[in-house]
Tab-separated table of C-alpha atoms and ligand atoms in Angstrom:
chain	number	residue	atom	x	y	z
A	32	MET	CA	26.300	6.575	0.836
A	33	LYS	CA	23.469	8.804	-0.290
A	34	ALA	CA	20.346	8.683	1.867
A	35	TRP	CA	17.399	10.816	2.907
A	36	VAL	CA	17.144	11.689	6.585
A	37	VAL	CA	14.394	13.239	8.671
A	38	ALA	CA	15.912	16.407	10.138
A	39	ARG	CA	12.713	17.480	11.898
A	40	ARG	CA	9.066	16.466	11.996
A	41	GLY	CA	6.631	17.925	9.496
A	42	ALA	CA	5.728	17.887	5.827
A	43	PRO	CA	8.414	16.261	3.615
A	44	ARG	CA	9.714	19.571	2.163
A	45	HIS	CA	10.258	20.903	5.669
A	46	ALA	CA	11.400	17.646	7.247
A	47	LEU	CA	13.644	15.825	4.778
A	48	GLN	CA	17.317	16.356	3.929
A	49	PHE	CA	19.331	14.634	1.216
A	50	LYS	CA	22.720	13.474	2.559
A	51	THR	CA	25.712	12.114	0.669
A	52	ASP	CA	27.860	11.131	3.652
A	53	VAL	CA	25.746	8.598	5.546
A	54	ALA	CA	27.624	5.494	6.740
A	55	VAL	CA	26.879	2.292	4.834
A	56	PRO	CA	25.488	-0.303	7.292
A	57	ALA	CA	28.114	-2.884	8.269
A	58	ALA	CA	27.843	-6.285	6.586
A	59	PRO	CA	26.131	-8.730	8.991
A	60	ARG	CA	28.531	-11.148	10.748
A	61	THR	CA	25.860	-12.944	12.790
A	62	GLY	CA	22.155	-13.703	12.353
A	63	SER	CA	20.159	-13.695	9.139
A	64	ASP	CA	20.111	-10.046	8.100
A	65	LEU	CA	20.824	-9.106	4.498
A	66	LEU	CA	22.763	-6.078	3.313
A	67	VAL	CA	20.898	-4.962	0.192
A	68	LYS	CA	22.021	-2.454	-2.439
A	69	VAL	CA	18.782	-0.648	-3.211
A	70	SER	CA	17.938	-0.163	-6.864
A	71	HIS	CA	14.404	1.238	-6.494
A	72	ALA	CA	12.158	2.269	-3.597
A	73	ALA	CA	8.433	2.955	-3.727
A	74	ILE	CA	6.628	5.413	-1.488
A	75	ASN	CA	3.367	5.105	0.440
A	76	PRO	CA	0.988	7.492	2.250
A	77	ALA	CA	2.263	6.023	5.542
A	78	ASP	CA	5.807	7.312	4.834
A	79	ALA	CA	4.665	10.921	5.107
A	80	HIS	CA	2.669	10.017	8.203
A	81	PHE	CA	5.719	8.536	9.955
A	82	ILE	CA	7.882	11.535	8.948
A	83	ASN	CA	5.280	13.785	10.515
A	84	VAL	CA	4.676	11.939	13.786
A	85	LEU	CA	7.831	10.079	14.848
A	86	PRO	CA	10.152	12.192	17.027
A	87	THR	CA	13.690	12.690	15.688
A	88	TRP	CA	15.313	13.315	19.072
A	89	LEU	CA	15.034	9.785	20.480
A	90	PRO	CA	18.525	8.387	21.204
A	91	PHE	CA	17.959	5.360	18.938
A	92	ARG	CA	16.536	7.539	16.179
A	93	ARG	CA	19.228	10.079	15.320
A	94	ALA	CA	19.162	11.211	11.673
A	95	PRO	CA	16.568	8.572	10.799
A	96	THR	CA	16.117	7.428	7.203
A	97	PRO	CA	12.440	7.014	6.177
A	98	GLY	CA	10.875	4.669	3.625
A	99	MET	CA	9.507	1.140	3.594
A	100	ASP	CA	9.452	-0.397	0.103
A	101	PHE	CA	12.633	-1.458	-1.655
A	102	ALA	CA	13.985	-3.666	-4.419
A	103	GLY	CA	17.632	-4.387	-5.077
A	104	GLU	CA	20.318	-7.017	-4.790
A	105	VAL	CA	21.973	-8.779	-1.883
A	106	VAL	CA	25.533	-7.612	-1.212
A	107	ALA	CA	26.230	-9.611	1.958
A	108	ALA	CA	24.261	-11.954	4.222
A	109	GLY	CA	24.499	-13.128	7.826
A	110	PRO	CA	25.499	-16.785	8.298
A	111	ALA	CA	21.927	-17.813	9.201
A	112	ALA	CA	20.279	-16.213	6.136
A	113	PRO	CA	18.228	-18.653	4.029
A	114	PRO	CA	20.366	-20.071	1.173
A	115	GLU	CA	17.933	-18.894	-1.547
A	116	LEU	CA	18.471	-15.276	-0.422
A	117	ALA	CA	22.079	-15.251	0.752
A	118	ALA	CA	24.131	-15.320	-2.451
A	119	PRO	CA	25.511	-11.917	-3.448
A	120	GLY	CA	23.639	-10.658	-6.500
A	121	THR	CA	20.304	-12.281	-5.528
A	122	ARG	CA	17.471	-9.941	-6.518
A	123	VAL	CA	15.180	-9.286	-3.550
A	124	ALA	CA	12.350	-6.937	-2.597
A	125	GLY	CA	10.049	-6.299	0.328
A	126	ALA	CA	8.913	-3.723	2.846
A	127	MET	CA	10.482	-2.568	6.089
A	128	GLY	CA	8.421	-3.156	9.230
A	129	VAL	CA	7.405	-0.605	11.835
A	130	ALA	CA	10.522	-1.475	13.889
A	131	GLN	CA	12.922	-0.571	11.065
A	132	VAL	CA	11.029	2.661	10.372
A	133	ALA	CA	10.927	3.564	14.073
A	134	PHE	CA	14.675	3.014	14.351
A	135	GLY	CA	15.204	5.103	11.213
A	136	LYS	CA	16.578	2.228	9.124
A	137	GLY	CA	14.311	2.987	6.146
A	138	SER	CA	14.608	2.196	2.461
A	139	LEU	CA	15.385	5.669	1.054
A	140	ALA	CA	19.109	4.890	1.121
A	141	GLU	CA	21.628	3.309	-1.249
A	142	TYR	CA	22.161	0.370	1.144
A	143	VAL	CA	19.812	-1.131	3.737
A	144	LEU	CA	20.205	-3.815	6.351
A	145	VAL	CA	17.062	-5.967	6.264
A	146	PRO	CA	15.950	-8.962	8.312
A	147	ALA	CA	15.671	-11.906	5.883
A	148	HIS	CA	12.082	-12.598	7.001
A	149	LEU	CA	10.959	-9.310	5.385
A	150	VAL	CA	12.325	-10.209	1.966
A	151	ALA	CA	11.342	-12.342	-1.030
A	152	PRO	CA	13.292	-13.216	-4.181
A	153	VAL	CA	12.191	-11.267	-7.269
A	154	PRO	CA	11.069	-13.333	-10.284
A	155	ALA	CA	13.002	-12.652	-13.504
A	156	LYS	CA	9.894	-11.330	-15.280
A	157	LEU	CA	9.656	-8.316	-12.922
A	158	SER	CA	11.817	-5.211	-13.083
A	159	ASP	CA	13.089	-3.720	-9.822
A	160	ALA	CA	10.792	-0.712	-10.348
A	161	GLU	CA	7.788	-3.050	-10.526
A	162	ALA	CA	8.986	-5.234	-7.638
A	163	ALA	CA	9.394	-2.293	-5.239
A	164	GLY	CA	5.650	-1.587	-5.279
A	165	LEU	CA	4.384	-5.130	-5.818
A	166	PHE	CA	6.455	-6.714	-3.031
A	167	GLY	CA	6.186	-3.597	-0.889
A	168	ILE	CA	3.312	-2.220	1.158
A	169	ALA	CA	0.825	-1.837	-1.726
A	170	GLY	CA	1.222	-5.346	-3.141
A	171	GLN	CA	1.283	-7.013	0.259
A	172	THR	CA	-1.810	-5.100	1.382
A	173	ALA	CA	-3.650	-6.032	-1.824
A	174	GLU	CA	-2.764	-9.672	-1.159
A	175	ILE	CA	-4.050	-9.761	2.422
A	176	VAL	CA	-7.237	-7.773	1.806
A	177	THR	CA	-8.248	-9.944	-1.168
A	178	ALA	CA	-7.410	-13.097	0.795
A	179	ALA	CA	-9.656	-11.811	3.610
A	180	ALA	CA	-12.441	-11.005	1.138
A	181	ALA	CA	-12.311	-14.589	-0.158
A	182	VAL	CA	-14.555	-13.968	-3.149
A	183	GLY	CA	-14.988	-16.424	-5.989
A	184	PRO	CA	-17.025	-16.894	-9.151
A	185	GLY	CA	-20.550	-15.526	-8.912
A	186	LYS	CA	-19.659	-12.949	-6.268
A	187	ARG	CA	-19.931	-9.213	-6.857
A	188	ALA	CA	-17.213	-6.973	-5.426
A	189	LEU	CA	-16.839	-3.196	-5.396
A	190	VAL	CA	-13.400	-1.565	-5.041
A	191	ASN	CA	-13.349	2.062	-3.915
A	192	GLY	CA	-10.064	3.802	-4.783
A	193	ALA	CA	-9.554	1.341	-7.652
A	194	SER	CA	-6.824	3.367	-9.374
A	195	GLY	CA	-4.435	3.816	-6.441
A	196	GLY	CA	-1.342	1.847	-5.490
A	197	VAL	CA	-3.344	-0.774	-3.581
A	198	GLY	CA	-6.687	-0.573	-5.423
A	199	SER	CA	-5.154	-1.122	-8.874
A	200	LEU	CA	-3.818	-4.491	-7.662
A	201	VAL	CA	-6.970	-5.418	-5.722
A	202	VAL	CA	-9.020	-5.052	-8.926
A	203	GLN	CA	-6.726	-7.473	-10.786
A	204	ILE	CA	-6.660	-10.081	-8.019
A	205	LEU	CA	-10.454	-10.066	-7.468
A	206	LYS	CA	-11.005	-10.456	-11.207
A	207	ALA	CA	-8.589	-13.408	-11.304
A	208	GLN	CA	-10.517	-14.958	-8.389
A	209	GLY	CA	-13.572	-14.967	-10.652
A	210	ALA	CA	-15.564	-12.153	-9.049
A	211	GLU	CA	-17.590	-9.589	-10.944
A	212	VAL	CA	-15.640	-6.421	-10.195
A	213	PHE	CA	-16.937	-2.850	-9.978
A	214	GLY	CA	-14.195	-0.240	-9.702
A	215	VAL	CA	-14.729	3.282	-8.333
A	216	CYS	CA	-12.389	6.086	-9.427
A	217	SER	CA	-12.429	9.521	-11.064
A	218	GLY	CA	-13.037	9.946	-14.801
A	219	ALA	CA	-9.340	10.314	-15.636
A	220	ASN	CA	-8.668	6.756	-14.469
A	221	VAL	CA	-11.699	4.932	-15.862
A	222	GLU	CA	-9.822	3.489	-18.842
A	223	MET	CA	-6.962	2.221	-16.691
A	224	VAL	CA	-9.265	0.495	-14.185
A	225	ARG	CA	-11.182	-1.146	-17.032
A	226	ARG	CA	-7.895	-2.353	-18.538
A	227	LEU	CA	-6.946	-3.857	-15.154
A	228	GLY	CA	-10.020	-6.073	-15.341
A	229	ALA	CA	-12.979	-4.249	-13.792
A	230	ASP	CA	-16.246	-5.347	-15.410
A	231	GLU	CA	-17.676	-1.914	-14.797
A	232	VAL	CA	-16.077	1.342	-13.678
A	233	ILE	CA	-18.008	3.967	-11.730
A	234	ASP	CA	-16.827	7.577	-11.893
A	235	TYR	CA	-17.564	8.941	-8.411
A	236	ARG	CA	-17.556	12.512	-9.683
A	237	THR	CA	-20.213	12.169	-12.382
A	238	ASN	CA	-22.208	9.779	-10.166
A	239	SER	CA	-22.259	11.938	-7.058
A	240	PRO	CA	-23.249	11.297	-4.339
A	241	LEU	CA	-21.761	7.854	-4.859
A	242	GLU	CA	-23.905	6.233	-2.157
A	243	ALA	CA	-27.152	7.341	-3.882
A	244	PHE	CA	-25.866	6.002	-7.206
A	245	LEU	CA	-24.920	2.650	-5.649
A	246	THR	CA	-28.307	2.421	-3.889
A	247	GLU	CA	-30.084	2.678	-7.208
A	248	LYS	CA	-27.674	0.454	-9.120
A	249	PHE	CA	-27.473	-2.412	-6.643
A	250	ALA	CA	-30.940	-2.231	-4.985
A	251	THR	CA	-32.232	-5.424	-6.582
A	252	LYS	CA	-28.951	-7.360	-6.587
A	253	PRO	CA	-26.712	-6.106	-3.763
A	254	LEU	CA	-22.949	-6.552	-3.612
A	255	ASP	CA	-21.220	-9.357	-1.706
A	256	VAL	CA	-18.059	-7.433	-0.793
A	257	ILE	CA	-16.866	-3.833	-0.666
A	258	ILE	CA	-13.140	-3.155	-0.385
A	259	ASP	CA	-12.483	0.464	0.504
A	260	CYS	CA	-8.995	1.633	-0.501
A	261	ALA	CA	-9.875	5.333	-0.286
A	262	GLY	CA	-11.425	5.610	3.186
A	263	SER	CA	-15.069	6.660	3.068
A	264	GLN	CA	-17.306	6.738	6.148
A	265	PRO	CA	-20.543	7.325	4.179
A	266	LEU	CA	-19.768	4.339	1.955
A	267	PHE	CA	-19.961	2.088	5.019
A	268	ASN	CA	-22.731	3.962	6.843
A	269	GLN	CA	-25.093	3.573	3.892
A	270	SER	CA	-23.899	0.116	2.844
A	271	PRO	CA	-27.094	-1.742	3.910
A	272	LYS	CA	-28.712	-0.182	0.829
A	273	TYR	CA	-26.276	-1.893	-1.580
A	274	LEU	CA	-24.430	-4.617	0.367
A	275	GLN	CA	-25.953	-8.061	1.099
A	276	PRO	CA	-26.945	-8.610	4.770
A	277	ALA	CA	-24.212	-11.268	4.933
A	278	GLY	CA	-21.855	-9.100	2.873
A	279	ARG	CA	-18.508	-7.788	4.072
A	280	PHE	CA	-17.074	-4.290	4.173
A	281	LEU	CA	-13.277	-4.352	4.294
A	282	THR	CA	-11.304	-1.162	4.627
A	283	ILE	CA	-7.556	-0.598	4.588
A	284	VAL	CA	-7.981	2.994	5.819
A	285	GLY	CA	-8.747	3.992	9.401
A	286	GLY	CA	-6.451	1.830	11.442
A	287	ARG	CA	-4.892	2.802	14.738
A	288	SER	CA	-3.145	5.756	13.138
A	289	GLN	CA	-6.524	7.380	12.520
A	290	GLY	CA	-7.944	6.863	15.972
A	291	VAL	CA	-10.308	4.390	17.540
A	292	VAL	CA	-13.543	6.230	16.719
A	293	PRO	CA	-14.244	4.606	13.330
A	294	PHE	CA	-13.308	1.234	14.761
A	295	VAL	CA	-15.675	1.535	17.710
A	296	GLN	CA	-18.445	3.064	15.585
A	297	HIS	CA	-18.298	0.487	12.845
A	298	LYS	CA	-17.190	-2.650	14.570
A	299	LEU	CA	-18.605	-2.524	18.069
A	300	LEU	CA	-21.630	-0.197	18.130
A	301	PRO	CA	-24.826	-2.290	18.355
A	302	VAL	CA	-27.473	-1.662	15.675
A	303	LEU	CA	-29.901	-0.497	18.396
A	304	LEU	CA	-27.517	2.371	19.197
A	305	GLY	CA	-27.153	3.408	15.590
A	306	GLY	CA	-24.497	0.960	14.429
A	307	THR	CA	-24.561	-0.117	10.783
A	308	PRO	CA	-25.816	-3.709	10.414
A	309	ARG	CA	-23.022	-4.952	8.183
A	310	ARG	CA	-19.785	-6.747	9.010
A	311	PHE	CA	-16.890	-4.249	9.102
A	312	ASP	CA	-13.207	-5.146	9.144
A	313	ILE	CA	-10.107	-2.979	9.113
A	314	ILE	CA	-7.236	-4.793	7.417
A	315	GLY	CA	-3.794	-3.727	8.638
A	316	LEU	CA	-0.543	-5.017	7.188
A	317	SER	CA	2.486	-6.237	9.107
A	318	PRO	CA	4.963	-6.572	6.241
A	319	ALA	CA	6.467	-10.029	5.759
A	320	GLY	CA	8.522	-11.825	3.148
A	321	ALA	CA	5.949	-14.632	3.286
A	322	ILE	CA	3.260	-12.215	2.037
A	323	ALA	CA	5.612	-10.912	-0.671
A	324	ARG	CA	6.083	-14.542	-1.774
A	325	GLN	CA	2.299	-14.851	-2.079
A	326	VAL	CA	2.355	-11.764	-4.288
A	327	ALA	CA	5.055	-13.439	-6.389
A	328	LYS	CA	2.692	-16.403	-6.879
A	329	LEU	CA	-0.054	-14.036	-8.037
A	330	VAL	CA	2.381	-12.578	-10.563
A	331	GLU	CA	3.534	-16.018	-11.730
A	332	ASP	CA	-0.017	-17.396	-12.176
A	333	GLY	CA	-1.118	-14.273	-14.052
A	334	SER	CA	-3.555	-12.983	-11.394
A	335	ILE	CA	-1.529	-9.754	-11.314
A	336	LYS	CA	-0.843	-8.828	-14.929
A	337	GLU	CA	0.389	-5.301	-14.478
A	338	ALA	CA	2.206	-3.239	-11.873
A	339	PRO	CA	0.598	0.153	-12.557
A	340	THR	CA	3.254	2.827	-12.153
A	341	ASP	CA	2.314	6.483	-11.934
A	342	SER	CA	5.846	7.827	-12.240
A	343	VAL	CA	9.534	7.181	-11.512
A	344	PHE	CA	11.429	9.990	-9.733
A	345	PRO	CA	15.237	10.365	-9.453
A	346	PHE	CA	16.646	9.754	-5.962
A	347	GLU	CA	17.273	13.482	-5.443
A	348	GLU	CA	13.542	14.234	-5.943
A	349	VAL	CA	11.929	12.314	-3.087
A	350	VAL	CA	10.299	15.499	-1.759
A	351	GLU	CA	8.619	16.150	-5.123
A	352	ALA	CA	7.538	12.495	-5.277
A	353	MET	CA	6.013	12.707	-1.784
A	354	GLU	CA	4.216	15.908	-2.671
A	355	LYS	CA	2.709	14.202	-5.702
A	356	LEU	CA	1.608	11.258	-3.531
A	357	ALA	CA	-0.012	13.694	-1.088
A	358	THR	CA	-2.305	14.969	-3.854
A	359	LYS	CA	-3.990	11.523	-3.735
A	360	ARG	CA	-4.070	11.567	-7.515
A	361	ALA	CA	-1.403	8.920	-8.216
A	362	LYS	CA	-2.382	6.287	-10.800
A	363	GLY	CA	-0.625	3.246	-9.351
A	364	LYS	CA	2.752	3.459	-7.624
A	365	ILE	CA	5.176	6.349	-7.344
A	366	VAL	CA	8.664	4.841	-7.564
A	367	ILE	CA	12.084	6.277	-6.675
A	368	LYS	CA	15.118	5.266	-8.744
A	369	VAL	CA	17.779	5.022	-6.041
A	370	ALA	CA	20.742	3.524	-7.915
A	371	ALA	CA	22.285	5.754	-10.547
B	587	NAP	N1	-4.103	-0.850	6.275
B	587	NAP	C1	-2.910	-0.917	5.726
B	587	NAP	O1	-2.069	-1.722	6.136
B	587	NAP	C2	-2.627	-0.004	4.563
B	587	NAP	C3	-1.652	-0.363	3.639
B	587	NAP	C4	-1.463	0.446	2.522
B	587	NAP	C5	-2.213	1.613	2.387
B	587	NAP	N2	-3.112	1.948	3.338
B	587	NAP	C6	-3.931	3.168	3.190
B	587	NAP	O2	-4.797	2.940	2.083
B	587	NAP	C7	-5.020	4.143	1.367
B	587	NAP	C8	-4.671	3.937	-0.095
B	587	NAP	O3	-3.291	3.664	-0.204
B	587	NAP	P1	-2.602	3.746	-1.637
B	587	NAP	O4	-1.174	3.447	-1.457
B	587	NAP	O5	-3.398	2.952	-2.621
B	587	NAP	O6	-2.795	5.302	-1.928
B	587	NAP	P2	-2.618	6.118	-3.281
B	587	NAP	O7	-1.886	5.297	-4.294
B	587	NAP	O8	-2.086	7.439	-2.934
B	587	NAP	O9	-4.116	6.305	-3.761
B	587	NAP	C9	-4.357	7.270	-4.724
B	587	NAP	C10	-5.701	6.970	-5.344
B	587	NAP	O10	-6.752	7.358	-4.459
B	587	NAP	C11	-7.872	7.627	-5.270
B	587	NAP	N3	-8.835	8.491	-4.611
B	587	NAP	C12	-8.584	9.707	-4.037
B	587	NAP	N4	-9.739	10.202	-3.539
B	587	NAP	C13	-10.724	9.283	-3.816
B	587	NAP	C14	-12.122	9.233	-3.553
B	587	NAP	N5	-12.751	10.198	-2.914
B	587	NAP	N6	-12.799	8.144	-3.967
B	587	NAP	C15	-12.199	7.125	-4.616
B	587	NAP	N7	-10.870	7.129	-4.908
B	587	NAP	C16	-10.150	8.200	-4.502
B	587	NAP	C17	-7.269	8.320	-6.476
B	587	NAP	O11	-8.073	8.004	-7.585
B	587	NAP	P3	-8.795	9.163	-8.438
B	587	NAP	O12	-7.717	10.164	-8.801
B	587	NAP	O13	-9.336	8.395	-9.604
B	587	NAP	O14	-9.815	9.745	-7.523
B	587	NAP	C18	-5.877	7.723	-6.630
B	587	NAP	O15	-5.809	6.796	-7.709
B	587	NAP	C19	-4.196	5.209	2.090
B	587	NAP	O16	-5.019	5.882	3.006
B	587	NAP	C20	-3.143	4.398	2.834
B	587	NAP	O17	-2.652	5.076	3.984
B	587	NAP	C21	-3.334	1.174	4.415
């Protein structure tokens, strides 16, 4: 089969090779794994990170294939696979976990072997291109961070990075939960974020520095929740000026991969020693089919109306797609069309 492999660590152009002679994984004879023919994959900032940091010389990681998100159809299933997933032709999508990525069993391949617990059935109303991002890392992360935020009618929520793969879904879900939503993005994406449901969109370039603008705007009626999908230290450090004392700051950026310093600074440092007196939480995703099923519910009940898609690249152009993602200018998901 065709698949991308990591030949050496580094930036995607240096690290990745396109192969046409990779062995198709064997159909599962035991357990609950699914052999899936991939139609579309979506890419995430973490893909480039893993390509750059995971060694390629480990015995269990020879010629590893990268990639997490996928959508496609079941070709074969182990005898213990759940009946609603097992039938050949069932449309499924999800995201590979850290274990699959570490072992080099990623989604940038024509066929993948996936544990059934990482997969959810795809509703008929979604295309595979939409499902790859929605049921993948971005959609699942949007689901868990909005569930953690637990906002409802009357609450005011700010989304930083509102036009990205995750942020563009967070805006829609918060709006459906009844919150008043303020989206932060650059001028080029203001219209899109408004269309996704933001009550007000703040261009961080024309309102720079953002923290000073927010201080003035929200001084008399501070926000209840800030969800940071772009990763800004000053946004948290200065949050007491525009976030309620009981308000929450949730970030999806700055997990273990970015060191413990932000975590210790923001979560554990007492106010007396310079800590910021607001609740800070880093939300990290462990992909699961159960979370993808929650995303499916949000699609079915209309909370997620749109799967914003920046672009669809042919399978041969994964390097170009990753380079576009690295610019941090994607408007929604960058998708790879794997099947011809
Ligand atoms: N914790 C987890 O489990 C988890 C899961 C998924 C993602 N993440 C992390 O979350 C971040 C976002 O992921 P993603 O997939 O949404 O990335 P993405 O799609 O690449 O995000 C691109 C967006 O970032 C926005 N952006 C860039 N600089 C900005 C700034 N200074 N202020 C506000 N917005 C800015 C851009 O909007 P403009 O062009 O309008 O500026 C663009 O729309 C990444 O760091 C990723 O690694 C973490």
